[in-house]
Short mmCIF file of C-alpha atoms and ligand atoms in Angstrom, two decimals:
data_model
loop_
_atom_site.label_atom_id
_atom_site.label_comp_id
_atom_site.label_asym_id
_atom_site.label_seq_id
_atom_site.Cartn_x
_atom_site.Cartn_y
_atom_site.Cartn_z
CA UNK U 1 0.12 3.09 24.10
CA UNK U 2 -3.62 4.17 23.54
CA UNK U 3 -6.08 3.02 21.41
CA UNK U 4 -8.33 6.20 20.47
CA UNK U 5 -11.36 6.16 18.57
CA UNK U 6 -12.16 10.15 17.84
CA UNK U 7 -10.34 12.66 15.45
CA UNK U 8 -10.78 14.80 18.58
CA UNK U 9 -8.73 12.31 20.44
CA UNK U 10 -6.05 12.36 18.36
CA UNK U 11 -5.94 15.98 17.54
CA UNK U 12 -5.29 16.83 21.24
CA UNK U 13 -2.56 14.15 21.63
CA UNK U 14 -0.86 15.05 18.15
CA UNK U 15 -1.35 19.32 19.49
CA UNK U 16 0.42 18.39 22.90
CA UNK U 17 3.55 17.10 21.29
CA UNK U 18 3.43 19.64 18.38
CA UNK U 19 3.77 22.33 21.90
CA UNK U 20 6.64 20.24 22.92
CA UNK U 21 8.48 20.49 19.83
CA UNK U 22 8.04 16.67 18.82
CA UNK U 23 7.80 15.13 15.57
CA UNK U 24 5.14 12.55 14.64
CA UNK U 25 5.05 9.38 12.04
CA UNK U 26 2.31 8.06 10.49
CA UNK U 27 1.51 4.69 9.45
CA UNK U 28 -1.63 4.20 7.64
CA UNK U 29 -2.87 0.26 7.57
CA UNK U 30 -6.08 -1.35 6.99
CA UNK U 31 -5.25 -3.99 10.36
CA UNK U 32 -4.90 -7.44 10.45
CA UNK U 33 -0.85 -6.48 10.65
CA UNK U 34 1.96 -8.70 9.53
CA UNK U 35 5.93 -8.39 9.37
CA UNK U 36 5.79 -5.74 6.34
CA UNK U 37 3.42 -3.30 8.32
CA UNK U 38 5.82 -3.81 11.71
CA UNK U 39 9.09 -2.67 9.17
CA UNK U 40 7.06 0.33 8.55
CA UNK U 41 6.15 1.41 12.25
CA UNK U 42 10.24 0.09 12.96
CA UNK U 43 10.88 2.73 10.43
CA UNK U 44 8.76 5.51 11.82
CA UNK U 45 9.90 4.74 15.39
CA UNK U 46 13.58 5.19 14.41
CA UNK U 47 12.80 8.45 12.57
CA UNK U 48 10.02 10.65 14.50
CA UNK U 49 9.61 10.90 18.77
CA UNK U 50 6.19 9.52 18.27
CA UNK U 51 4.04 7.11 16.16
CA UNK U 52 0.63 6.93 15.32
CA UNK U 53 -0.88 3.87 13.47
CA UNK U 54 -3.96 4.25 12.06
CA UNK U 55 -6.03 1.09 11.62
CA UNK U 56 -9.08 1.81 9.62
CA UNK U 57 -10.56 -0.53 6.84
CA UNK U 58 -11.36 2.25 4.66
CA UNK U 59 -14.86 1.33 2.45
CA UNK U 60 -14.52 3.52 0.16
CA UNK U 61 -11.43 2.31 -1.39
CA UNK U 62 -13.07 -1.53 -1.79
CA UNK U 63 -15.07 -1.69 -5.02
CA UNK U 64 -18.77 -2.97 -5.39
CA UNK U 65 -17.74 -6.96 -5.83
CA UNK U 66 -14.80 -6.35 -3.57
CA UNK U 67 -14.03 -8.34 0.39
CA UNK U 68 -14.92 -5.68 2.36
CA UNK U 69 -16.81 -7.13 4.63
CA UNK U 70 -14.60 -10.07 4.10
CA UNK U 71 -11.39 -7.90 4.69
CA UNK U 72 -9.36 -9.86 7.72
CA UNK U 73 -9.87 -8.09 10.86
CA UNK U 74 -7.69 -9.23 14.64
CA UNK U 75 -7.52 -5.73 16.71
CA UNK U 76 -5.77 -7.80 19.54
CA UNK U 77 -2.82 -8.92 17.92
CA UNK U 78 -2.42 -5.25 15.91
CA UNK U 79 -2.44 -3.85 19.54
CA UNK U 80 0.43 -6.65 20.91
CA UNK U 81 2.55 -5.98 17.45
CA UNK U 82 2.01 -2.08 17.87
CA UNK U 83 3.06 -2.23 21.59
CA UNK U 84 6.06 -4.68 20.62
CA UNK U 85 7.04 -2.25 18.20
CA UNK U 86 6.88 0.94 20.27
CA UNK U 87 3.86 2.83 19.07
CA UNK U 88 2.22 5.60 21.15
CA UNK U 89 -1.47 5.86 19.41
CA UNK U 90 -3.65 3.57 17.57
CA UNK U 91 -5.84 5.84 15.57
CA UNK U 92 -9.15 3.02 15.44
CA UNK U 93 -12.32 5.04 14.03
CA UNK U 94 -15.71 3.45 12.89
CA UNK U 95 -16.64 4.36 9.19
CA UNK U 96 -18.96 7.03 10.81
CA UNK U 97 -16.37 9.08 12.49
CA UNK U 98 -14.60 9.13 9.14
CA UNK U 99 -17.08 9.60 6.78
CA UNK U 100 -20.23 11.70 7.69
CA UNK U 101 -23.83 10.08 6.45
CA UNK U 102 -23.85 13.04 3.70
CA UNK U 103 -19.95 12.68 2.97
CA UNK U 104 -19.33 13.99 -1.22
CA UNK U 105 -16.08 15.47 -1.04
CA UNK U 106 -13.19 13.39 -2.72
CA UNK U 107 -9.78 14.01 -3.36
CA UNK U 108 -9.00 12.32 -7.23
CA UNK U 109 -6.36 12.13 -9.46
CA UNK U 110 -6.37 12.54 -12.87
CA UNK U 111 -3.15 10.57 -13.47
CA UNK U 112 -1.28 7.95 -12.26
CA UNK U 113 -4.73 5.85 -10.88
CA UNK U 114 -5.85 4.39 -14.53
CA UNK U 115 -2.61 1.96 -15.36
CA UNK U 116 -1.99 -0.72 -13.28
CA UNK U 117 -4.34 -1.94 -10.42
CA UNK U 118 -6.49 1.12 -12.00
CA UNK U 119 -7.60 -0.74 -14.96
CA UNK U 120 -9.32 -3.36 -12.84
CA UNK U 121 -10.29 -1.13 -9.63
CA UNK U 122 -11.57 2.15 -11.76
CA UNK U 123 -12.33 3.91 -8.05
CA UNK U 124 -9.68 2.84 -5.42
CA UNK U 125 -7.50 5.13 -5.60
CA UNK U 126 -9.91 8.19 -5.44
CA UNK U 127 -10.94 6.10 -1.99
CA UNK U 128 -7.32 5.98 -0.79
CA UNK U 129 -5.88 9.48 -1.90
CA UNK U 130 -9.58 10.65 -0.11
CA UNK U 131 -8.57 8.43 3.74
CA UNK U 132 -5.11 9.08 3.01
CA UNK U 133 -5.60 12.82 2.97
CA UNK U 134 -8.00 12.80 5.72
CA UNK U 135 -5.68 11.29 7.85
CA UNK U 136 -2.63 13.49 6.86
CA UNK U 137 -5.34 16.61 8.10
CA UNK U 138 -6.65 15.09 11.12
CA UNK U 139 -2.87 13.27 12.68
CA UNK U 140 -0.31 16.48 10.52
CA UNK U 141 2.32 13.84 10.53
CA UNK U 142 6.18 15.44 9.57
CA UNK U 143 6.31 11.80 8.27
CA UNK U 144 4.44 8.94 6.69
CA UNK U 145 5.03 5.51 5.88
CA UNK U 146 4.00 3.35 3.00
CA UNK U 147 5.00 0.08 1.51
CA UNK U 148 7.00 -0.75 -1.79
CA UNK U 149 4.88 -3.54 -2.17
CA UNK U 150 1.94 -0.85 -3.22
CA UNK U 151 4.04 0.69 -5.74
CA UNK U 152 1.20 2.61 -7.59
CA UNK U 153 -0.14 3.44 -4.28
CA UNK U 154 3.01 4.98 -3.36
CA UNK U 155 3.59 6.83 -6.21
CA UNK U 156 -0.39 8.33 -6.10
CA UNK U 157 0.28 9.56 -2.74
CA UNK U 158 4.05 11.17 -3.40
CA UNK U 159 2.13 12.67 -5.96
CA UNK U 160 -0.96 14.11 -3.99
CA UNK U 161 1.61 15.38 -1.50
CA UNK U 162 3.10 17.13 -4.14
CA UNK U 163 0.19 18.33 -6.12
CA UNK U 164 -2.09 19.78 -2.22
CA UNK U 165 1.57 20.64 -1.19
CA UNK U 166 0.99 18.81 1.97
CA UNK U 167 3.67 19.08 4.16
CA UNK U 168 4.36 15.77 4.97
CA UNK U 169 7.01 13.62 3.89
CA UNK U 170 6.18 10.25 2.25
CA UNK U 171 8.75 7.28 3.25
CA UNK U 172 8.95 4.44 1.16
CA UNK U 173 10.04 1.23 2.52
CA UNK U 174 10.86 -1.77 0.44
CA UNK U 175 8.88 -5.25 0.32
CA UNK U 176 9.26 -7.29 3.02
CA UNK U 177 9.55 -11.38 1.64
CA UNK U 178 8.93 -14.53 3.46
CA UNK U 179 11.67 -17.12 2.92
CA UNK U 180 10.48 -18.20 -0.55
CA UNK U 181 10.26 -15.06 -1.75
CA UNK U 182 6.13 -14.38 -1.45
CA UNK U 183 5.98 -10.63 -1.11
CA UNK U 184 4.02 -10.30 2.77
CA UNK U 185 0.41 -9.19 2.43
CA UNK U 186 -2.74 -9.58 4.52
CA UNK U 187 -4.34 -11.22 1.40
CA UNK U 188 -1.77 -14.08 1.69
CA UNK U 189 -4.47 -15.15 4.76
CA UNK U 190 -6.70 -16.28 1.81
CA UNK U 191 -4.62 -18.72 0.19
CA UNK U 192 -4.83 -22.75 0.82
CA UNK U 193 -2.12 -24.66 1.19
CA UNK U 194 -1.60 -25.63 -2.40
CA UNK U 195 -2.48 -21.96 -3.57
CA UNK U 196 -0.02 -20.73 -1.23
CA UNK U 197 2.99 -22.50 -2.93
CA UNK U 198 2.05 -21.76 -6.10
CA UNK U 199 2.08 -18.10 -5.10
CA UNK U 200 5.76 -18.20 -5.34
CA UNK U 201 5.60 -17.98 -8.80
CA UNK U 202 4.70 -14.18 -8.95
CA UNK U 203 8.33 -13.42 -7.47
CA UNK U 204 10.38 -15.96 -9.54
CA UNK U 205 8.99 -14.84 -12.45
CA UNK U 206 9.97 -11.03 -11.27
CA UNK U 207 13.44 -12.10 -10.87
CA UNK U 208 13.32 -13.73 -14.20
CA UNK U 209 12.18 -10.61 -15.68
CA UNK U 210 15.03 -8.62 -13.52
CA UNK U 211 17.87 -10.91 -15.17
CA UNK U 212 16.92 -10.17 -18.95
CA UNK U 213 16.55 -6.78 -18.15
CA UNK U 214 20.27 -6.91 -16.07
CA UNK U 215 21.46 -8.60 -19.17
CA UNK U 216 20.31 -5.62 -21.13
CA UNK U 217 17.37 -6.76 -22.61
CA UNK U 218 15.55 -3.32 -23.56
CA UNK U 219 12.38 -4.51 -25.04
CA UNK U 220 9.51 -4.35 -22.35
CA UNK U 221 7.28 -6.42 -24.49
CA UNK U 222 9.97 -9.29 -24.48
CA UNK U 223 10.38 -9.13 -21.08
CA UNK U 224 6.96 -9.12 -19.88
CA UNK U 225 6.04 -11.89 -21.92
CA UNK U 226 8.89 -14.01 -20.55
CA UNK U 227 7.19 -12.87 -17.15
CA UNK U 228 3.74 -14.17 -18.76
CA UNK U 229 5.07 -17.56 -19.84
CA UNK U 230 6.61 -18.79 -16.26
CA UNK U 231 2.97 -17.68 -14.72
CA UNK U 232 0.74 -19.51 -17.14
CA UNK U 233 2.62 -22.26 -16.75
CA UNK U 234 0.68 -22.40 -13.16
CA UNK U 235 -2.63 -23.87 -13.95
CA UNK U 236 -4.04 -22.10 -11.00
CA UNK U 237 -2.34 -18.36 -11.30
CA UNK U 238 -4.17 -15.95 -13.65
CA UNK U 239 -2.81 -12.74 -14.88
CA UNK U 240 -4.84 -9.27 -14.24
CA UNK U 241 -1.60 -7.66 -15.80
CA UNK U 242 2.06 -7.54 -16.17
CA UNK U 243 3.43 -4.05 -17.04
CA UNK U 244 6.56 -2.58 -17.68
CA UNK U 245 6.13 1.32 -16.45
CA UNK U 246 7.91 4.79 -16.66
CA UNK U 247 8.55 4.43 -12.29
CA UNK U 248 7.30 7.64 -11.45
CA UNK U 249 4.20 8.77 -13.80
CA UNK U 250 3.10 4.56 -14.48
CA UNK U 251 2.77 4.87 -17.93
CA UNK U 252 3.80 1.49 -20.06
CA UNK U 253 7.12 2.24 -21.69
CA UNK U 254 8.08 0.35 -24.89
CA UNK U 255 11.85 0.56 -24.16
CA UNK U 256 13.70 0.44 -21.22
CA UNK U 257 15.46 3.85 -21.18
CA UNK U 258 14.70 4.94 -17.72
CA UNK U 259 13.63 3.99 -14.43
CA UNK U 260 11.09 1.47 -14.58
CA UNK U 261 8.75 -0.42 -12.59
CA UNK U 262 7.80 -3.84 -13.25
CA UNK U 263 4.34 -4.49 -11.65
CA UNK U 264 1.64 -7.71 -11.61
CA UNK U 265 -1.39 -8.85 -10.22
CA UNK U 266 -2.53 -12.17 -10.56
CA UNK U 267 -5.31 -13.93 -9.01
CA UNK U 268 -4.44 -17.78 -7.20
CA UNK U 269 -7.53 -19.06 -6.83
CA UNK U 270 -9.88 -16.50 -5.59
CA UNK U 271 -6.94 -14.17 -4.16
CA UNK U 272 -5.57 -10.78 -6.18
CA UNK U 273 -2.08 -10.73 -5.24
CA UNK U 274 0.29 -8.20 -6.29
CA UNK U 275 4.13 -7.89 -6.10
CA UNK U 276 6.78 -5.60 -8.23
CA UNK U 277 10.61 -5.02 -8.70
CA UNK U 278 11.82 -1.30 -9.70
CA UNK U 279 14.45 -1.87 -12.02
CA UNK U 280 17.35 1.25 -12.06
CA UNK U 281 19.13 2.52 -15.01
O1 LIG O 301 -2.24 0.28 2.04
C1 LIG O 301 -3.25 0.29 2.78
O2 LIG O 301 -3.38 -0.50 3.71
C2 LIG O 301 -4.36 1.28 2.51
O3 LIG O 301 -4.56 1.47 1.14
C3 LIG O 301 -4.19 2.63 3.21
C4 LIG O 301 -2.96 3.36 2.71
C5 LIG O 301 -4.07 2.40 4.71
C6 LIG O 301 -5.40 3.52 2.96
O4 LIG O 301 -6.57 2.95 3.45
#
């Protein structure tokens, strides 16, 4: 495995297999990776010859009050997991081989990004469709790999793939749970002890929400204030949202006729969390 620092690096590598007729995943992360990130690179290994991970906390998707600087960083025990887990290149670039001092050219979206995590963090998506299509240009993966457990994110990029017709294809892979059912997430680092059991509540309540809507509940407004009522009842979770969405363009749906995605942030203590169920009609 190597650890490369330069696009030119990487380009060389990537143009050497391209000549021998091999394919190439991508996994995009921001570091600090956990079981959820290794299911990814698992994935990509299975799938492509070669695997790149790219390990990049990207500033420009982190808002002005945001944790960058606060953002968990451990480059060792990325490289032991990415060894374990079979990967050829870490892509590892400082912000100033990514973004040049006079940098103004952004890729945006005009939908998808304002629902959701989008109502609260107005310019993070225009900061990951930009990385996210900067690394798609400088690695030309046949595949990349993203998490469930960023469902919005997910469904921005499928949709900038589409939209730039860039010819990769975009994996999803579902959520990866610990035992009690927290979705995995480098934010769960933040959490105390006592915030970190309460943190189960964002899944139970999900699965809550999942059984009236398996019942055949059809009202989203019922259902996501059934979802409301079993958080609130934790006197240190606080809702940013609970949505029902339309799965693929995010927009809330008053009945559930279609595919739908049932998404929710909510802050324990100090720490945004998010999780999600897609329900399927
Ligand atoms: O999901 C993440 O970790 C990031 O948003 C991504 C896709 C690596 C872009 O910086």
């Amino acid at each position: 495995m190597k650890t490369l620092m330069t696009i030119a690096e990487v380009r060389e590598n990537v143009k050497e297999w391209k000549k021998q007729g091999l394919t190439v995943g991508l996994v995009p992360t921001m570091g600090y990776l956990h079981k959820g990130h290794k299911s990814l690179i698992e994935k990509a290994h299975e799938e492509n010859d070669k695997v790149v991970v790219s390990i990049f906390v990207n500033p420009i998707q982190f808002g002005v009050n945001e944790d960058l600087d606060a953002y968990p960083r451990d480059l060792e025990n990325d490289s032991k997991l990415c060894e374990g887990a079979g990967v050829d290149i870490i892509f590892h670039p400082q912000a100033t081989e990514m973004y040049f001092e006079d940098f103004c050219t952004y890729t945006d979206m005009e939908k998808l990004t304002h629902n959701l995590c989008g109502m609260s963090r107005p310019t993070h998506f225009r900061g990951v469709c930009t990385v996210v299509n900067k690394l798609f240009n400088i690695v030309a993966p046949d595949k990349a790999y993203f998490g469930q457990k960023d469902a919005q994110q997910l469904a921005v990029i499928k949709r900038m793939v589409r939209d730039l017709n860039i010819d990769t294809e975009i994996i999803g892979c579902p959520i990866v749970r610990e035992d009690d059912g927290l979705a995995v997430s480098s934010r769960n680092t933040y959490l105390s002890a006592e915030e970190r059991k309460v943190s189960v509540v964002l899944s139970k309540a999900l699965q809550e929400g999942r059984k009236m809507l398996e019942n055949g509940e059809k009202n989203a407004a019922v259902v996501v204030n059934a979802i409301k009522a079993i958080i609130e009842k934790e006197p240190l979770a606080k809702i940013d949202y609970v949505k029902i969405v339309d799965s693929e363009i995010l927009e809330d749906v008053e009945t559930v006729e279609k595919n739908v995605l049932v998404a929710m942030a909510v802050y324990v203590g100090k720490t945004r969390l998010i999780d999600n169920i897609t329900f399927e009609i």
